Short mmCIF file of C-alpha atoms in Angstrom, two decimals:
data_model
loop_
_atom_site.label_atom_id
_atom_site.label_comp_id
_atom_site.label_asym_id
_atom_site.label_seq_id
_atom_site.Cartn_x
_atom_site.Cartn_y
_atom_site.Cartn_z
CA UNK P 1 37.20 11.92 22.02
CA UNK P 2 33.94 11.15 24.47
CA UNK P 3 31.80 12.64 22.18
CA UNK P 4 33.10 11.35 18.73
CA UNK P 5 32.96 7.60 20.14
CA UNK P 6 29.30 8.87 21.36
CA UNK P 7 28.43 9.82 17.98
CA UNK P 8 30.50 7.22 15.97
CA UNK P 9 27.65 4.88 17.88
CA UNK P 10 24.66 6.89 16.87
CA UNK P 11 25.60 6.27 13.17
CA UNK P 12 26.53 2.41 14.23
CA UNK P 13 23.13 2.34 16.00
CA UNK P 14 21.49 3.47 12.84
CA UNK P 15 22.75 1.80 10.56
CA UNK P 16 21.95 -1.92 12.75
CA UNK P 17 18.77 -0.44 13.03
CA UNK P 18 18.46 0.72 9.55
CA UNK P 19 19.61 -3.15 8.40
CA UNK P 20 17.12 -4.85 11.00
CA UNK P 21 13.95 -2.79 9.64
CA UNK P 22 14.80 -3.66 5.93
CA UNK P 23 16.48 -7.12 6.46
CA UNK P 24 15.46 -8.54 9.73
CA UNK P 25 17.72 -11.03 10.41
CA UNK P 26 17.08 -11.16 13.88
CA UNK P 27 13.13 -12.25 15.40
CA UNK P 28 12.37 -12.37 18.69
CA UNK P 29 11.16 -16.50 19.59
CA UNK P 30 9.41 -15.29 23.08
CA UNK P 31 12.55 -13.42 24.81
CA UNK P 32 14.98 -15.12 23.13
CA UNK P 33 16.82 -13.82 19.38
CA UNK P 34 16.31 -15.96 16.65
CA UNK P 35 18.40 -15.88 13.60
CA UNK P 36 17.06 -16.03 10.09
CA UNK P 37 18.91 -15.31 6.45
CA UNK P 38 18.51 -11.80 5.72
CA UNK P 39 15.73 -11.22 3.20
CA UNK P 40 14.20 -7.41 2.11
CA UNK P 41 11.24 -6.85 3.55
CA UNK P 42 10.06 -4.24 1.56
CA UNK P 43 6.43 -3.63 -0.17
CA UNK P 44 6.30 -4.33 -4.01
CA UNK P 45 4.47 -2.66 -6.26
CA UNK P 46 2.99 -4.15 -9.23
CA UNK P 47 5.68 -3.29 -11.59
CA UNK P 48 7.80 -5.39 -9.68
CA UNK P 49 5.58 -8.26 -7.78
CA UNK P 50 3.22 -8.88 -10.28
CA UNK P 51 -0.25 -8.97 -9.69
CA UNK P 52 -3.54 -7.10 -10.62
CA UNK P 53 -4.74 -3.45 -10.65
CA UNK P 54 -8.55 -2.42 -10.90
CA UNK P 55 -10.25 0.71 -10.82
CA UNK P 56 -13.74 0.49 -10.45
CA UNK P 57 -16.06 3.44 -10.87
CA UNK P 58 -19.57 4.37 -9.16
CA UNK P 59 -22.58 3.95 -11.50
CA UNK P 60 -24.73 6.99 -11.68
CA UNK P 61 -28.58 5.77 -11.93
CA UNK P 62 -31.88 6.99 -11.21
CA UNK P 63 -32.53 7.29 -7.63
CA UNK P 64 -29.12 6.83 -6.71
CA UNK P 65 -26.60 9.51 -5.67
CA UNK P 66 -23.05 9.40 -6.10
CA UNK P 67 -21.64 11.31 -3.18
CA UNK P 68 -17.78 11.45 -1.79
CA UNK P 69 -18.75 9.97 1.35
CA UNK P 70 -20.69 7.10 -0.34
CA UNK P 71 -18.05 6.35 -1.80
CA UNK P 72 -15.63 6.25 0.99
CA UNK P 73 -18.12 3.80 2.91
CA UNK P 74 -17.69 1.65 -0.55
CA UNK P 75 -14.32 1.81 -0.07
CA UNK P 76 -14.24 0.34 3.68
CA UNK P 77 -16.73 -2.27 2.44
CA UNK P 78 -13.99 -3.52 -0.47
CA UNK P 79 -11.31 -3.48 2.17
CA UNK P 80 -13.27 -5.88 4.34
CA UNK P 81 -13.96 -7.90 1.14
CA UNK P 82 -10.46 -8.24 0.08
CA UNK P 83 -9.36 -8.78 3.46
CA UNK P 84 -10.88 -11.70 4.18
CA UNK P 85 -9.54 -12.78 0.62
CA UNK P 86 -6.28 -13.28 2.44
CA UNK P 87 -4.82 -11.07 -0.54
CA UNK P 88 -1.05 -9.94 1.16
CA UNK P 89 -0.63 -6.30 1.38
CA UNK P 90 -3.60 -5.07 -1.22
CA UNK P 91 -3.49 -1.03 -2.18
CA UNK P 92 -6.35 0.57 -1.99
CA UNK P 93 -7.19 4.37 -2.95
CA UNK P 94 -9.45 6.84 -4.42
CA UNK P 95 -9.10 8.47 -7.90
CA UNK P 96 -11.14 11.50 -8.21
CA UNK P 97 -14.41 11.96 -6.83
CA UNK P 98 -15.86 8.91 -8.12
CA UNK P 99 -13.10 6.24 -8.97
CA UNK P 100 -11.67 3.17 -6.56
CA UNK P 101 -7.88 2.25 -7.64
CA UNK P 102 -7.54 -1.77 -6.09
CA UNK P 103 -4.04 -3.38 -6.55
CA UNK P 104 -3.52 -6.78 -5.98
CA UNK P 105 0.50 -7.62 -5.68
CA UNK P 106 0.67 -11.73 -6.31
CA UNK P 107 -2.76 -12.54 -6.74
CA UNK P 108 -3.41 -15.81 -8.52
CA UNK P 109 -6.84 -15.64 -9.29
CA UNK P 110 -7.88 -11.75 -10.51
CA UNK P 111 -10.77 -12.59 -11.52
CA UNK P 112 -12.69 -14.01 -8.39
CA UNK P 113 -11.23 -11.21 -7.07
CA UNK P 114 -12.95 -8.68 -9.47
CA UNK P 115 -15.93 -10.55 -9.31
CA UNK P 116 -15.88 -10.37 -5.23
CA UNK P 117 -15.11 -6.71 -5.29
CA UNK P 118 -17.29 -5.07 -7.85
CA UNK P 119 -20.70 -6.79 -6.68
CA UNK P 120 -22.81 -4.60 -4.55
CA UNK P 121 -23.98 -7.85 -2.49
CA UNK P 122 -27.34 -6.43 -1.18
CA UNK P 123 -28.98 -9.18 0.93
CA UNK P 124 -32.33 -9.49 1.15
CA UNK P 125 -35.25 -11.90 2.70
CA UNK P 126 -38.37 -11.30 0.71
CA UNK P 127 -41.62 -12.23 1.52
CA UNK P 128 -43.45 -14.07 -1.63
CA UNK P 129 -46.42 -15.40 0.35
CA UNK P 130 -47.17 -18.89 -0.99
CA UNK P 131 -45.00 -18.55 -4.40
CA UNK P 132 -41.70 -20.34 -4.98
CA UNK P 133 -39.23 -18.70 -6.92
CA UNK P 134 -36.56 -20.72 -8.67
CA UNK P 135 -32.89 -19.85 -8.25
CA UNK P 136 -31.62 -17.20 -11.05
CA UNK P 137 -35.06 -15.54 -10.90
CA UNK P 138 -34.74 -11.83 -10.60
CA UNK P 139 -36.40 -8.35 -9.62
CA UNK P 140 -36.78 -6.28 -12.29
CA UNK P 141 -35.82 -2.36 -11.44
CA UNK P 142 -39.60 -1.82 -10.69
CA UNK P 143 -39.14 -4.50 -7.70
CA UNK P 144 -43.26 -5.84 -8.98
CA UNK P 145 -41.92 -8.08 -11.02
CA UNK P 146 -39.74 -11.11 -11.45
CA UNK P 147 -38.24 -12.18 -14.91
CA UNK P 148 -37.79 -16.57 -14.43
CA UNK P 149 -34.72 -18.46 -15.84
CA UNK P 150 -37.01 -19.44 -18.93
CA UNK P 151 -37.71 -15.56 -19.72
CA UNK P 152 -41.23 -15.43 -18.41
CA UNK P 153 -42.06 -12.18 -16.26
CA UNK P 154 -44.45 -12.90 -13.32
CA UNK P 155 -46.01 -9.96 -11.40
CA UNK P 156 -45.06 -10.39 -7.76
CA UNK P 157 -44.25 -7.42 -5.52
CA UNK P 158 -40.99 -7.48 -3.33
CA UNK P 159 -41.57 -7.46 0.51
CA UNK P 160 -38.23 -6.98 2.21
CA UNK P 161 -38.70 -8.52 5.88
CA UNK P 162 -35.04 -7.81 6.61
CA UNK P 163 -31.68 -6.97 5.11
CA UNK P 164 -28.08 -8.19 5.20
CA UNK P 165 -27.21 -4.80 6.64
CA UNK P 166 -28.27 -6.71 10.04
CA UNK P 167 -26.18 -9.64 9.88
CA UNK P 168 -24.06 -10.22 12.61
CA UNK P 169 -22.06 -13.46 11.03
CA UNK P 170 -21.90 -15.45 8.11
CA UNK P 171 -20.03 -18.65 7.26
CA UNK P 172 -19.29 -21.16 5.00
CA UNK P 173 -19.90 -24.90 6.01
CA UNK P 174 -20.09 -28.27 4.76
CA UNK P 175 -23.29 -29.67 5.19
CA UNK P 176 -22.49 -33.67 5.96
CA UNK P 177 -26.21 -34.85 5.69
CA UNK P 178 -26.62 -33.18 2.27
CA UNK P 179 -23.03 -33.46 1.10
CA UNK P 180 -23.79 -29.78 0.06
CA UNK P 181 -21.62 -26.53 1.23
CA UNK P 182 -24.33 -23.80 2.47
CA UNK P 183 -23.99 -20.90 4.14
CA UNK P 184 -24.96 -20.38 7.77
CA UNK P 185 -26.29 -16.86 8.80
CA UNK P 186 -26.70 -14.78 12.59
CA UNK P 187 -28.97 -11.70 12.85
CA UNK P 188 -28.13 -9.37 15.51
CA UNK P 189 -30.33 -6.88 17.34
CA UNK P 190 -33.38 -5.69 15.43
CA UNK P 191 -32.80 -7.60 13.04
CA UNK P 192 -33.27 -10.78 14.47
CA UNK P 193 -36.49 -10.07 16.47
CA UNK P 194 -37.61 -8.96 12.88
CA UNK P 195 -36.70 -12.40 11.11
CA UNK P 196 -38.08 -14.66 14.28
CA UNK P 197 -41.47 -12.87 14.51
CA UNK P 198 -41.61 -12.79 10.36
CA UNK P 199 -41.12 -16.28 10.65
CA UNK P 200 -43.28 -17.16 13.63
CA UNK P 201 -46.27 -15.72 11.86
CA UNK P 202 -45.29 -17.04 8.07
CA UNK P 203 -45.15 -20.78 8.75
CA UNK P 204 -45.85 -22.74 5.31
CA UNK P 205 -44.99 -19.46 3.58
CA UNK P 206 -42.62 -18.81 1.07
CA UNK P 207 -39.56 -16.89 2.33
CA UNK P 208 -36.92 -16.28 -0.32
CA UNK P 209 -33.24 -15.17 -0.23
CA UNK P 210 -31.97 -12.53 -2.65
CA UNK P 211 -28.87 -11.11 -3.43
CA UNK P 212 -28.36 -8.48 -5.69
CA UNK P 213 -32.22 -8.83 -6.89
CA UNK P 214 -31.36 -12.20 -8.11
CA UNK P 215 -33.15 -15.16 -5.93
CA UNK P 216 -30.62 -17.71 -4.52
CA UNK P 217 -33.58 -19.82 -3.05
CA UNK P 218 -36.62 -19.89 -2.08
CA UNK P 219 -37.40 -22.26 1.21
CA UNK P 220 -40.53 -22.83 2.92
CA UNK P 221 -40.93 -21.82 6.51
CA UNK P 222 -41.49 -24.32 8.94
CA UNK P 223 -41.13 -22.96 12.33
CA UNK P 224 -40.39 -20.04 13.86
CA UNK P 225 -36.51 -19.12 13.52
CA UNK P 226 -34.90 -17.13 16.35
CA UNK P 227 -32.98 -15.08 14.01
CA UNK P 228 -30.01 -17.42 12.22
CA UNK P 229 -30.63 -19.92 9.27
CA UNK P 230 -28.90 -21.33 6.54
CA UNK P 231 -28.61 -20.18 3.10
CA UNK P 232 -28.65 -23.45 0.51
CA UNK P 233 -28.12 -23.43 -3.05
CA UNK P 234 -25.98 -26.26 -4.56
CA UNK P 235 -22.96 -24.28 -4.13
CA UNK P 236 -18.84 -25.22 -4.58
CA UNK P 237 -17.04 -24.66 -1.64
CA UNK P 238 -15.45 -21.00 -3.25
CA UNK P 239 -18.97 -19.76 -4.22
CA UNK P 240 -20.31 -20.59 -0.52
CA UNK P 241 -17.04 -18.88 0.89
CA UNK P 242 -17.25 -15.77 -1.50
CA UNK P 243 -21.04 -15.31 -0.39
CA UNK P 244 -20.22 -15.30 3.30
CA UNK P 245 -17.13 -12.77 2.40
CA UNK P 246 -19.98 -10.22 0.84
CA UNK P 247 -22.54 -11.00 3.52
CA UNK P 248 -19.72 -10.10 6.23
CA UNK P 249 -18.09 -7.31 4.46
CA UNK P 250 -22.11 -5.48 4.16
CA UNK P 251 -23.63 -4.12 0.63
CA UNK P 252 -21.65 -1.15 -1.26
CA UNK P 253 -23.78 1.77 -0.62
CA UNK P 254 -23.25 2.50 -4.53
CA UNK P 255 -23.11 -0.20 -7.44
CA UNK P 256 -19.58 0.04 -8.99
CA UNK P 257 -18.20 -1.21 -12.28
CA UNK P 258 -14.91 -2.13 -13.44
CA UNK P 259 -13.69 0.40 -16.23
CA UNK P 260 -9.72 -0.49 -16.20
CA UNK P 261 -8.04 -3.78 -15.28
CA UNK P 262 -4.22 -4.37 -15.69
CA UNK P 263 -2.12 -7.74 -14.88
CA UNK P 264 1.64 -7.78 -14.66
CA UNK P 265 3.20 -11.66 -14.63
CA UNK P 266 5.50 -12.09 -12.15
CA UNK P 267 8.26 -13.02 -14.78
CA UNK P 268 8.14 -9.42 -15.85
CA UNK P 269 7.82 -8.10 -12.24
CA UNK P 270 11.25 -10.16 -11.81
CA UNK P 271 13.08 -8.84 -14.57
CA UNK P 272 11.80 -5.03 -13.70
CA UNK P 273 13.41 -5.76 -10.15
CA UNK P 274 16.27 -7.51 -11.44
CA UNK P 275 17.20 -4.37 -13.90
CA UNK P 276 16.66 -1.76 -11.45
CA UNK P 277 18.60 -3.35 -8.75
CA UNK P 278 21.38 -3.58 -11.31
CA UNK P 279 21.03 -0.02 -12.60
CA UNK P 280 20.89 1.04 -8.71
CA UNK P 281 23.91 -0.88 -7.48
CA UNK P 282 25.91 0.21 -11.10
CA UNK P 283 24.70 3.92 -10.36
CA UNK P 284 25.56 4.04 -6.49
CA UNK P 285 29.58 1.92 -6.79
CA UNK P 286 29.92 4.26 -10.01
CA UNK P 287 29.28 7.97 -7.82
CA UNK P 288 31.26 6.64 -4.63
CA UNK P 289 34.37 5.83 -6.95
CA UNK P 290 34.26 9.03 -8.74
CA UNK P 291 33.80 10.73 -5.29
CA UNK P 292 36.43 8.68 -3.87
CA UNK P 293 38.88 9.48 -6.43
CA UNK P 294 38.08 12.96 -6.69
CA UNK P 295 38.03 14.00 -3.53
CA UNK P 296 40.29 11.11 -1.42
CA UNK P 297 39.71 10.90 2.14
CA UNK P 298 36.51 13.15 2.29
CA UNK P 299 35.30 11.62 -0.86
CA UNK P 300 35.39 8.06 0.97
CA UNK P 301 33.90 9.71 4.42
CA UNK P 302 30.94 10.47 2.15
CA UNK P 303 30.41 7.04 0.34
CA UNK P 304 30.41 5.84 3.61
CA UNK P 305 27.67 8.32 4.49
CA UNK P 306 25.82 7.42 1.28
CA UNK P 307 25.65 3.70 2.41
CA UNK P 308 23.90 4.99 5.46
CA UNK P 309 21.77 7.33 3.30
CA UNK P 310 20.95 3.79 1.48
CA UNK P 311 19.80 1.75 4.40
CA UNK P 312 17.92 4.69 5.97
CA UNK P 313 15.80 4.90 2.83
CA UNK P 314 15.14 1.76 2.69
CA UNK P 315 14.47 1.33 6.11
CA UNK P 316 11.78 4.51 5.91
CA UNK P 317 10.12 2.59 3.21
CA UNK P 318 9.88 -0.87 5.37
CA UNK P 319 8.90 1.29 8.84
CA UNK P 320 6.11 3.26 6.91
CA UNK P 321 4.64 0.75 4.71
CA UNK P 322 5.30 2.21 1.44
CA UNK P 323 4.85 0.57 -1.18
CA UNK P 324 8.30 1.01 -4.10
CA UNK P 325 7.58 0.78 -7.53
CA UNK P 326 9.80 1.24 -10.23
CA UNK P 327 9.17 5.36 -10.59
CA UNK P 328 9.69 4.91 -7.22
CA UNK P 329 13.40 3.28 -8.05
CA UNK P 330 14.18 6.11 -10.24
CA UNK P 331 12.82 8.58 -7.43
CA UNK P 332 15.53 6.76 -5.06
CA UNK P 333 18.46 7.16 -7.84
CA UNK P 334 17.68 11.00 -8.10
CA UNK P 335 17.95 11.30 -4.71
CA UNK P 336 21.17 9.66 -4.47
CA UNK P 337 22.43 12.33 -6.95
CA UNK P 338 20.99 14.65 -4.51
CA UNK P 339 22.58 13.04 -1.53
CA UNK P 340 26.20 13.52 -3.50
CA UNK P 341 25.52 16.96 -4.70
CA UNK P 342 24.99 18.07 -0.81
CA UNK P 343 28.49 16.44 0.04
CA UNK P 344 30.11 18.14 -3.00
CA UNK P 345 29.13 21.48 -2.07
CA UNK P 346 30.31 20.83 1.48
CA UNK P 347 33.61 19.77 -0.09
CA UNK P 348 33.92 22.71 -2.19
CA UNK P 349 33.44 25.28 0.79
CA UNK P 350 35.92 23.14 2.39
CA UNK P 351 38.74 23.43 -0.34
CA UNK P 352 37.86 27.63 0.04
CA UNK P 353 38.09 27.82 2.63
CA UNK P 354 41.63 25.98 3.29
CA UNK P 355 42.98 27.80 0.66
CA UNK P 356 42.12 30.88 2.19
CA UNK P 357 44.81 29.85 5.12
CA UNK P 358 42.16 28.63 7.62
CA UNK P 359 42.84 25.45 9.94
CA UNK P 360 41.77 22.30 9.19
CA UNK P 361 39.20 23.11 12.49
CA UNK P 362 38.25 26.06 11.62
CA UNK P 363 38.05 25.34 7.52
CA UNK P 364 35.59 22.40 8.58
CA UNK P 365 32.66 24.48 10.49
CA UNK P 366 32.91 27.40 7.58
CA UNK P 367 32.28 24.70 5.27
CA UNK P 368 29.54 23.23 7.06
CA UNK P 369 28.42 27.17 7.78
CA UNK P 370 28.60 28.09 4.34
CA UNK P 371 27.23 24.85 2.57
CA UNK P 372 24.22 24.65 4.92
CA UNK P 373 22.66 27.40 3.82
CA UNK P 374 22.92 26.39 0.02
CA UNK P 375 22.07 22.44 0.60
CA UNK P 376 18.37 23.52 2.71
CA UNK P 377 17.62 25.89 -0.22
CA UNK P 378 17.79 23.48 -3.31
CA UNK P 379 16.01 20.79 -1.15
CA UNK P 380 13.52 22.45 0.14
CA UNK P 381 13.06 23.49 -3.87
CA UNK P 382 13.03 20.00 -4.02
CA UNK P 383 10.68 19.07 -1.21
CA UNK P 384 8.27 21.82 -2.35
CA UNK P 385 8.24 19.86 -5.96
CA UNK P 386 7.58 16.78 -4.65
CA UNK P 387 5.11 17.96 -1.90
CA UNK P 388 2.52 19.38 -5.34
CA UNK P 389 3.28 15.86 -6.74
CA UNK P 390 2.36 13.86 -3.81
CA UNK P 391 -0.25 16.08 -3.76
CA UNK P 392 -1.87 16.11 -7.47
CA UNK P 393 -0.09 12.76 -8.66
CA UNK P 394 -1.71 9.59 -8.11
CA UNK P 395 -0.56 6.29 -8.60
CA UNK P 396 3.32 5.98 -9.91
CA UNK P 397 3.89 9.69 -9.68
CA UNK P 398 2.70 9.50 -6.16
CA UNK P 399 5.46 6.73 -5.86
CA UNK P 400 7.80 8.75 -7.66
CA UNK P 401 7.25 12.00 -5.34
CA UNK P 402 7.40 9.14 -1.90
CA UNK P 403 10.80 8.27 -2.73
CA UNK P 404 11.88 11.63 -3.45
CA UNK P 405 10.85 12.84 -0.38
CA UNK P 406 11.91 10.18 2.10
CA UNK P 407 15.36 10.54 -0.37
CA UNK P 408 15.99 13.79 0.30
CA UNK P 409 15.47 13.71 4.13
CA UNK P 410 18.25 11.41 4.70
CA UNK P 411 20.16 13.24 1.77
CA UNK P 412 19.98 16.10 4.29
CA UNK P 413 20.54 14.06 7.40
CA UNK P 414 23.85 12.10 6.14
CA UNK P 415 25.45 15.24 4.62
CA UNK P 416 24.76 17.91 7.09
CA UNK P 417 25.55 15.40 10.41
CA UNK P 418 26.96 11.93 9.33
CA UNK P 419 29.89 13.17 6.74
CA UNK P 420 30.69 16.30 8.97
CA UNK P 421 31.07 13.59 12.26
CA UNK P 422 33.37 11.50 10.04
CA UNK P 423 35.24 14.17 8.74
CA UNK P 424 35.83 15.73 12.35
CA UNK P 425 36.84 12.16 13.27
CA UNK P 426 39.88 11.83 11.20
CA UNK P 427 40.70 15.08 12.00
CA UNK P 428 41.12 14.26 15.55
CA UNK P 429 42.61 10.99 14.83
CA UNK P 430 45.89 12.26 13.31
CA UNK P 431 44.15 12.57 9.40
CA UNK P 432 44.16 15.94 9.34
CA UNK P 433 46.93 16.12 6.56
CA UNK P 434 45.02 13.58 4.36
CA UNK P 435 42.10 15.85 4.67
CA UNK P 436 43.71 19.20 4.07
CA UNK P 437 44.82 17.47 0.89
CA UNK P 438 41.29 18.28 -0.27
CA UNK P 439 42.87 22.30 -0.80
CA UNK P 440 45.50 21.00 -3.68
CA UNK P 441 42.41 19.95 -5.99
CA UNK P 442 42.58 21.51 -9.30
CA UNK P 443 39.69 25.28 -8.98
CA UNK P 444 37.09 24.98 -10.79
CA UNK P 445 37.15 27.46 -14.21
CA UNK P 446 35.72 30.99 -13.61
CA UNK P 447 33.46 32.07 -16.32
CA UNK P 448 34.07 35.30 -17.48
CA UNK P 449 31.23 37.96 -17.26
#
């Protein structure tokens, strides 16, 4: 009896622990447990939160080469971007060899955000001697000349003193003598020993700030700067913030462009989760009844092992950040069906073996024997399926194959171990005539050869 009240608290233990991950109605306050109303903690995808999805792809011009690690780099650059967005829990992947997939569950404002992505934010301080350039003038491709707001092109060669690429720090402020917001800039290392002696040398000069070829201003230097200034331009205080989130977050080492953009509203993300809760909870009460009935005492040992098979999904899915969508949903429902087949083979080796005049003892580890070998072949089939999904799939069949996966681990785990420790349990408890009962089941009908 030591070791079935040893294992009896290994499922226990799992199952808390399963229920804390997803749930967590317990938070540490210091040393001390804090209670909370349980609440899933699980990561939405769009189908289900609502939000925005973007792919962006890398433009392929003259002079500029489209390479996979290029794009990578681009890809850590967005994630700083959207990061200090605030956006909660953002997806982020490549498609391809030249395609960025950005999802933004919740986001109220998709198109700042598209905006704030998708710009290659290349800063640069130009020197343009004793011309002023107005703000909205910009570089043509040929970088010698400058088209004006009005439409008039001026020849005027870019000299690039220094790049963003050397900026240690960039904020947004509030300027309280102007009543303007501008944005306050740091150079680090080379680059500021560039910008103060540029500046040292250039007093009464011109000095003008681009971004993206187009001119943002164009002040006059009056002294020399030791390597931090301020970047004015009559901006609002989300144009000012947005600037210093490119500035920090560095230039995309290719320009990108926005070739697919999808919202979801969150009314429709709610009904998707409300329907696919329902068709879950309908789907699981519906197999443990039929189980139950069928196959009586066993057939409740493994509904009980289901509900652990439940929270240990789920609790995979909170521990490793996954995000569930609704393929995903129907990839957890399959492997439910998967979870019951395992326990109905067991079952059936069972009822064989009883009715071949074996002991209840003895009729349990030849079922287990015999139904082991026939459970890790169809899911490893399975596992190898999902495996060239996860692999080739992207986006909801990636989901999809996730679910599956994680599914059909615990599938394995709560039919091979959990329902076999119940099921040894009553046996030992005095059940053993409930569970032999299993052997007066109706065979199943041969098929003739």
């Amino acid at each position: 009896m030591r070791s079935h009240t040893l294992r009896v608290l290994i499922l226990v233990a799992l199952a808390v622990a399963s229920f804390q991950v997803v749930f967590q109605p317990v938070r540490l306050d210091g040393w001390r447990p804090a209670w909370q109303p349980p609440q899933p903690r699980l990561r939405l995808g769009l189908d289900l939160q609502g939000g925005t999805r973007i792919v962006l792809e890398a433009e392929r011009r003259p002079g500029v080469e489209v390479t996979a690690d290029k794009v990578d780099a681009a890809m850590r650059v967005i994630e700083n971007r959207i990061d200090a967005l605030g956006v909660a829990e953002p997806l982020l992947q490549r498609q391809g060899q030249d395609r960025i997939i950005v999802e933004f569950p919740g986001l109220q404002d998709p198109q700042r955000a598209k905006e704030l992505i998708g710009r290659t934010a290349l800063l640069e301080f130009v020197d343009t001697d004793q011309q002023s350039l107005p703000r909205g003038a910009e570089w043509l491709p040929d970088n010698r000349r400058v088209r004006l707001p009005d439409g008039q092109v001026v020849s005027l060669p870019k000299k690039v003193v220094v790049t963003g690429a050397d900026l240690r720090d960039a904020r947004a402020e509030f300027d309280q003598q102007s009543l303007q917001w501008l944005v306050r800039f740091r150079f680090a290392g080379e680059g500021a020993k560039k910008f103060e002696d540029h500046t040292g040398r250039s007093i009464g000069e011109y000095l003008t700030i681009v971004l993206d070829n187009r001119v943002l201003s164009s002040p006059v230097i009056r002294a020399r700067i030791p390597g931090e200034g301020v970047i004015e331009g009559s901006f609002t205080a989300d144009e000012a913030r947005d600037l210093a989130i490119l500035l920090r977050g560095g230039a995309l080492p290719v320009p990108v462009r926005p070739v697919e953009e999808r919202t979801v509203g969150p009314t429709l993300g709610r009904d998707s989760i409300d329907r696919s809760l329902r068709a879950g909870w309908i789907a699981a009460v519906a197999v443990m009844l039929f189980v139950t009935a069928y196959y009586r005492l066993p057939g409740f040992l493994a509904s009980v092992s289901l509900s652990l098979y439940a929270l240990l999904v789920l609790a995979l899915f909170a521990g490793l950040g996954a995000t569930l969508t609704l393929p995903g949903i129907a990839g957890l429902i399959l492997s439910l069906g998967i979870a019951v087949d395992g326990n109905v083979i067991i079952f059936e080796k069972l009822k064989e073996e009883l009715r071949a005049g074996k002991t209840l003892r003895a009729a349990i580890a030849a079922g287990w024997r015999r139904g082991l070998v026939t459970i890790l072949d169809s899911n490893v089939t399975t596992l190898v399926g999902a495996a060239v999904l996860l692999w080739l799939g992207t986006g909801p069949i990636r989901g999809f194959a996730v679910t599956l996966t994680l599914g059909v681990l615990a599938s394995m785990f709560t039919a091979i171990v959990a329902t076999r420790w119940l099921v040894e349990l009553c046996a030992d408890l005095g059940l053993a005539h409930n569970l032999a009962r299993v052997a007066e089941l109706p065979r199943r009908p041969e098929v003739a050869a």
